[in-house]
Short mmCIF file of C-alpha atoms and ligand atoms in Angstrom, two decimals:
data_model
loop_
_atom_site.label_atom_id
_atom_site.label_comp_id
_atom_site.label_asym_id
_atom_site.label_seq_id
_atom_site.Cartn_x
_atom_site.Cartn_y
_atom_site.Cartn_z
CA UNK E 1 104.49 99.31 121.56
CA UNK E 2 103.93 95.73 122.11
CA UNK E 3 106.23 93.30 119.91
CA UNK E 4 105.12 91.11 117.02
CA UNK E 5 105.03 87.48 118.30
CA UNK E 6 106.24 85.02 116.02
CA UNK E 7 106.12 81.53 117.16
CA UNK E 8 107.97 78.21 114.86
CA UNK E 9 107.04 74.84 115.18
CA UNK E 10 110.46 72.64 113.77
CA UNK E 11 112.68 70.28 114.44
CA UNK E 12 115.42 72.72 112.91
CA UNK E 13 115.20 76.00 114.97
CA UNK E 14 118.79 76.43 114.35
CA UNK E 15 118.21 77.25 111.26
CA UNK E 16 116.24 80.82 112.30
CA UNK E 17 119.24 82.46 113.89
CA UNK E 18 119.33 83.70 109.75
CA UNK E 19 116.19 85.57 110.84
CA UNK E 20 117.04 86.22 114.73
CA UNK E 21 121.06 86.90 114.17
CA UNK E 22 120.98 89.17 110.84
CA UNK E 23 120.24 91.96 108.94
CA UNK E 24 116.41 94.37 109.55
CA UNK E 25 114.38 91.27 111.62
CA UNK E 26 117.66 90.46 113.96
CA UNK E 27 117.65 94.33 114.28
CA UNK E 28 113.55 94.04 115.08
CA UNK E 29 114.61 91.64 117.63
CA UNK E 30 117.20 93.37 119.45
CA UNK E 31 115.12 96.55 119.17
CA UNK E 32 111.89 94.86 120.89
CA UNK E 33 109.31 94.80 118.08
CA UNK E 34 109.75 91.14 116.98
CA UNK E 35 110.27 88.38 119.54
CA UNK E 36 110.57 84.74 117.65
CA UNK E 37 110.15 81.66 119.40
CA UNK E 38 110.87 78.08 118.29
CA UNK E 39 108.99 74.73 119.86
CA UNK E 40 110.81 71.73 118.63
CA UNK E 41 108.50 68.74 118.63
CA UNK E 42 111.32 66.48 119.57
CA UNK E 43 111.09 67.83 122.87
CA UNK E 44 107.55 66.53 123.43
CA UNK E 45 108.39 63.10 122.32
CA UNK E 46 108.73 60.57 125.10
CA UNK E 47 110.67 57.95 123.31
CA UNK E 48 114.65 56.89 123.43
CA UNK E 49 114.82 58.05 120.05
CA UNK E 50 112.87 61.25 120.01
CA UNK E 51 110.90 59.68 117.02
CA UNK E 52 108.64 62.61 115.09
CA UNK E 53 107.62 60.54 112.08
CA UNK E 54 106.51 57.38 110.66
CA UNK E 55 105.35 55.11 107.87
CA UNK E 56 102.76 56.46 105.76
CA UNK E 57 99.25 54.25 105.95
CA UNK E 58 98.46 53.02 102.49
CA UNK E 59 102.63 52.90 101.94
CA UNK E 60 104.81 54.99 99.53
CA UNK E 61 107.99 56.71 99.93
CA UNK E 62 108.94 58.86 102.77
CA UNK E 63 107.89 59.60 106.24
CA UNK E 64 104.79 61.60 107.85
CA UNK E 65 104.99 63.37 110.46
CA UNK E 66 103.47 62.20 113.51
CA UNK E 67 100.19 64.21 115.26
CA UNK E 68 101.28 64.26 118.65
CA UNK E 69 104.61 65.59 119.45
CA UNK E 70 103.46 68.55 116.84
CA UNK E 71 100.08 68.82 118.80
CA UNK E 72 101.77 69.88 121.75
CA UNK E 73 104.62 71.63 120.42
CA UNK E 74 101.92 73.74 118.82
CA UNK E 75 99.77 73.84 121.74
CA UNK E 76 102.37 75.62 123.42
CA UNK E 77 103.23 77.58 120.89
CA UNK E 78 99.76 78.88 120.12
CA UNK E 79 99.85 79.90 124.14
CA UNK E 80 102.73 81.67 123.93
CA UNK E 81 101.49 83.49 120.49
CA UNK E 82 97.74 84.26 122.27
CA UNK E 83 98.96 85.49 125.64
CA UNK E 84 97.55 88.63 127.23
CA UNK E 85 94.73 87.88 124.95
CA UNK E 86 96.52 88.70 121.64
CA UNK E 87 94.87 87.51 119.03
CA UNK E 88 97.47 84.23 117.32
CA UNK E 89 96.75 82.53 113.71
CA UNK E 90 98.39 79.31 112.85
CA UNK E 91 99.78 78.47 109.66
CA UNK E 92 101.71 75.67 107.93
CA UNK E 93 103.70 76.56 105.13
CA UNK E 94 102.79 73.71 101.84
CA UNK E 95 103.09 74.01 98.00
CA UNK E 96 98.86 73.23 98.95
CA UNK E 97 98.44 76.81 100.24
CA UNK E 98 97.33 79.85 99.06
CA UNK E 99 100.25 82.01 97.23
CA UNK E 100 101.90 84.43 99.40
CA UNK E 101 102.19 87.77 97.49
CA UNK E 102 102.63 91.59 98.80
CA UNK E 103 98.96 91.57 99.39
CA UNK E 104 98.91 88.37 101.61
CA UNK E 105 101.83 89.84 103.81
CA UNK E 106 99.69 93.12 104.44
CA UNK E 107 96.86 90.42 105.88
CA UNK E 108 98.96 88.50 107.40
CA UNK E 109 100.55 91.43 108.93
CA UNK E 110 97.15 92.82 110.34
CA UNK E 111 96.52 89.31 111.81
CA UNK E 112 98.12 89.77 115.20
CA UNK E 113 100.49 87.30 116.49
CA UNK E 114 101.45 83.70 114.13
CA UNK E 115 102.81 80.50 115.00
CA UNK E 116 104.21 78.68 111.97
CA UNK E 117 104.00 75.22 111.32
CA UNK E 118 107.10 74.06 109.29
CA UNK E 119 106.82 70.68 107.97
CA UNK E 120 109.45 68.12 107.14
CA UNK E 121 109.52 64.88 105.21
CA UNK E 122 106.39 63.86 103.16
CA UNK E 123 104.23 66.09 105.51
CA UNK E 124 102.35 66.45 108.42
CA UNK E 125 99.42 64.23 109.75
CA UNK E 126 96.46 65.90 108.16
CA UNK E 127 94.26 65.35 111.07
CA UNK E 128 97.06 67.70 113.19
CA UNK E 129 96.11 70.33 110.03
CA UNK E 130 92.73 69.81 110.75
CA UNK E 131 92.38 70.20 114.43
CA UNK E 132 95.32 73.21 115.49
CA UNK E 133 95.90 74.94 112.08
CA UNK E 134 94.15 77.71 110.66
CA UNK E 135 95.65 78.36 107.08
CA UNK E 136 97.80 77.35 104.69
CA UNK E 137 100.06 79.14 102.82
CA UNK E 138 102.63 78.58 100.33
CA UNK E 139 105.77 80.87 98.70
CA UNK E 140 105.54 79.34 95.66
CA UNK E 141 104.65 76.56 93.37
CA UNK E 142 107.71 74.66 93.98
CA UNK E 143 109.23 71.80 96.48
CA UNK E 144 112.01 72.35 99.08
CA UNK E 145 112.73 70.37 101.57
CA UNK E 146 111.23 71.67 104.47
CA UNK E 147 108.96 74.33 105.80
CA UNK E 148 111.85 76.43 107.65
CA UNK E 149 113.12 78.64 104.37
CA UNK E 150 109.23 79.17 103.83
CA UNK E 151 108.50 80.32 107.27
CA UNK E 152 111.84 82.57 107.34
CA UNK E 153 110.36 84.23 104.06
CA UNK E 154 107.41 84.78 105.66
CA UNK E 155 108.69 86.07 108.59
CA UNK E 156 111.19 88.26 106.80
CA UNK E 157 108.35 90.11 104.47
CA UNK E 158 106.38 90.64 107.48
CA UNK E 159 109.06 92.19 109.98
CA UNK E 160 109.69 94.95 107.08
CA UNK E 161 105.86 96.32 107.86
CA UNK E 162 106.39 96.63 111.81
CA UNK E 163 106.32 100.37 112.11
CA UNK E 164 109.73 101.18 112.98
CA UNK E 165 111.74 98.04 111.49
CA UNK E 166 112.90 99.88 108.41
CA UNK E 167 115.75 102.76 109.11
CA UNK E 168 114.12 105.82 107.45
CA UNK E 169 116.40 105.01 104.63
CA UNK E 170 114.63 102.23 103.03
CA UNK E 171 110.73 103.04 103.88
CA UNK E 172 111.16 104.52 100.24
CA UNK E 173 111.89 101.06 98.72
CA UNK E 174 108.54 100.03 99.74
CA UNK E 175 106.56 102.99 97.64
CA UNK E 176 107.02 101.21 94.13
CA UNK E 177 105.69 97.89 95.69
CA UNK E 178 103.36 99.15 98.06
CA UNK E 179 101.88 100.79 94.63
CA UNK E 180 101.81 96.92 93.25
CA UNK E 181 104.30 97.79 90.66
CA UNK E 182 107.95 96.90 90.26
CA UNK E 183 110.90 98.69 91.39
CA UNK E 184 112.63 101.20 89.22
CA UNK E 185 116.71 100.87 88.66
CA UNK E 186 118.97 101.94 91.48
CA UNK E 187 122.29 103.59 91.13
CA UNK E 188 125.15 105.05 93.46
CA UNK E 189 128.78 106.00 93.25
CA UNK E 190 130.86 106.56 90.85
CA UNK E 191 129.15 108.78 88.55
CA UNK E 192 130.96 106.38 85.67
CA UNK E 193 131.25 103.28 86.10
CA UNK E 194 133.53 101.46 83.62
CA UNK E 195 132.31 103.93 81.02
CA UNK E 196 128.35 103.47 81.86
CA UNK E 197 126.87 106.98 83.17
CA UNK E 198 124.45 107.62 85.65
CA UNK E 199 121.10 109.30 84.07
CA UNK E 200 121.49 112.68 84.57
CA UNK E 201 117.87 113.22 85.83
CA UNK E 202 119.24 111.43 89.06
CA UNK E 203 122.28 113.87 89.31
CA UNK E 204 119.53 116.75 88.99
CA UNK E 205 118.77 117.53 92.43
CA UNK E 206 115.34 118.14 91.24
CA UNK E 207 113.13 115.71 93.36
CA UNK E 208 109.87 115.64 91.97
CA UNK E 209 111.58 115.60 88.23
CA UNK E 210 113.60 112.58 90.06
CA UNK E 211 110.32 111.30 91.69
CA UNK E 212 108.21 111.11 88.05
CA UNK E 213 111.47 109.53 86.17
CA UNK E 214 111.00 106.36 89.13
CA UNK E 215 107.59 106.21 88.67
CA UNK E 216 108.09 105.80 85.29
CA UNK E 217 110.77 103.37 85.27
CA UNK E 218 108.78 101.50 87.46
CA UNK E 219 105.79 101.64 85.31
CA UNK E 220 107.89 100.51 81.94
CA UNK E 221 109.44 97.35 83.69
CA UNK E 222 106.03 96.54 84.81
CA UNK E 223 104.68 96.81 81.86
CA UNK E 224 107.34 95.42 79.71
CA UNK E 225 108.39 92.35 82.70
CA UNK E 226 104.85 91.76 84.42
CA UNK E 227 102.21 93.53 82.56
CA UNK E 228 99.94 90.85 84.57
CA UNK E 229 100.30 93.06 87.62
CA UNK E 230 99.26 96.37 85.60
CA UNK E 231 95.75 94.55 84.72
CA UNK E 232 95.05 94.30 88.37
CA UNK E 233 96.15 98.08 89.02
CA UNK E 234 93.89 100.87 89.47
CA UNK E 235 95.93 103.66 87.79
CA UNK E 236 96.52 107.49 89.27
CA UNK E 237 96.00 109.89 86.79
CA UNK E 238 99.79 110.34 86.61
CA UNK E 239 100.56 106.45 86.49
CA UNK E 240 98.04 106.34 83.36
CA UNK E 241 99.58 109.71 81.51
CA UNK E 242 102.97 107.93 82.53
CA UNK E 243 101.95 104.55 80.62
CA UNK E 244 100.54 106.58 77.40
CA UNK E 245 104.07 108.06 77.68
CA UNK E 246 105.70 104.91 77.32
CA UNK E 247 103.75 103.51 74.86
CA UNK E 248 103.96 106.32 72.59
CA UNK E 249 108.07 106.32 73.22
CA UNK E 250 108.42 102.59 72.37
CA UNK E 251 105.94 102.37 69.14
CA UNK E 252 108.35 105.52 68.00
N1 4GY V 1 106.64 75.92 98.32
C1 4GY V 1 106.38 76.04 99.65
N2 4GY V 1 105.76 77.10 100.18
O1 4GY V 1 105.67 76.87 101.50
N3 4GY V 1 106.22 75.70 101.83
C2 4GY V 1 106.68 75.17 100.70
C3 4GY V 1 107.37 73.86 100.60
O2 4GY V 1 107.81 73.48 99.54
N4 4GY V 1 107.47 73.18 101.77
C4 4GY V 1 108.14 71.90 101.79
C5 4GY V 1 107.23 70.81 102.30
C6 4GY V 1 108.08 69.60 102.50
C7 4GY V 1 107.27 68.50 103.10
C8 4GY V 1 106.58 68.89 104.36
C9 4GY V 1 105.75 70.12 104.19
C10 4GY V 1 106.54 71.24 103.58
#
């Protein structure tokens, strides 16, 4: 099996040892099947300073990012991501994007190797956009301060599809959102818990009895939290007797 390649273009790669150093991607990486790399673009600066940005042209607040230092960084980075002749796409993480949702990740994740483009300040010279990146992708329709925690979300929903990266304990968490709906309520010990019960179906021992009562759970918080993602489903013949259920139970 050949690892994942994940390269980061950033003048914080500090900041990924929460990726490299913790939790099911630093596992990935210590067991082979992710490798992360970061280029800082400081290092291809020739100045005293290290300078990476400057003024914006037609003024305003802020900094831009400068083209060069990034061009190279990235230029390395995309060499790295494309050797052996894998196949690398470059991205830079904006609120301009396109939304990242479960469906993006399982592109993404059929896309080969990345390198990721994480921005600071105002931005990044849009002719660097222009000439070494491929798409753009945002997390969500908000501001932060940089493109690092966007890149590390990225990477983080994308490490959990490598075959192999989830114990065999938690490939079941993915079934409710693999089948675009949300996940049903999770219990474990005690049996009571400050006087609150477990439902007894999940005490039953009967799995496929246990197996429906998920589904449906699933299915009502869907419906009831995000019935926008049900209008985009293509129902199983079980999923749609399991909706008419809970219909029928909550106009009772
Ligand atoms: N939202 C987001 N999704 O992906 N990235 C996001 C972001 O808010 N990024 C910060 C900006 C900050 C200025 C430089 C470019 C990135």
């Amino acid at each position: 099996m050949v690892a994942k390649r994940i390269a980061l273009v950033t003048i914080f790669p500090e900041m990924f040892a929460a990726l490299t150093e913790h939790g099911i991607t630093g596992r990935a990486v210590r067991d082979g099947l992710l490798e992360v790399r970061c280029w800082n673009p400081r290092d291809f600066t020739s100045d005293r300073h290290r300078t990476v940005d400057d003024r914006p042209y037609g003024g305003g607040p802020g900094m831009v990012m400068l083209a060069e230092p990034l061009y190279q960084a990235l230029t390395e980075a995309r060499a790295w991501a494309g050797a052996d002749g894998a196949t690398a796409r470059s991205i830079y993480l904006s609120p301009q994007g396109r939304q990242l949702d479960q469906g993006g990740v399982l592109e993404l994740s059929d896309a080969g190797n990345l390198v990721l483009l994480a921005g600071r300040y105002e931005g990044v010279d849009e002719r660097l956009i222009g000439m070494l990146i491929d798409e753009e992708w945002s997390i969500g329709d908000y501001v932060l301060s940089g493109g690092e925690l966007a890149a590390m979300v990225m990477v983080d929903a994308l490490t959990r599809l490598i075959p192999g990266a989830l114990g065999h304990d938690q490939s079941a968490v993915e079934d409710s959102f693999a089948q675009g709906l949300l996940d049903c309520p999770h219990y474990t010990r005690p049996e009571e818990y400050r006087g609150r019960v477990v439902p007894e179906v999940l005490l039953s021992g009967n799995h496929e009895r246990i197996r429906r009562w998920r589904l449906k759970q699933s299915l009502a918080r869907t419906q009831e939290r995000r019935p926008d993602l049900l209008e985009g489903l293509t129902l199983s013949e079980e999923q749609a007797q399991l909706l008419e259920e809970i219909r029928r139970e909550r106009n009772s």
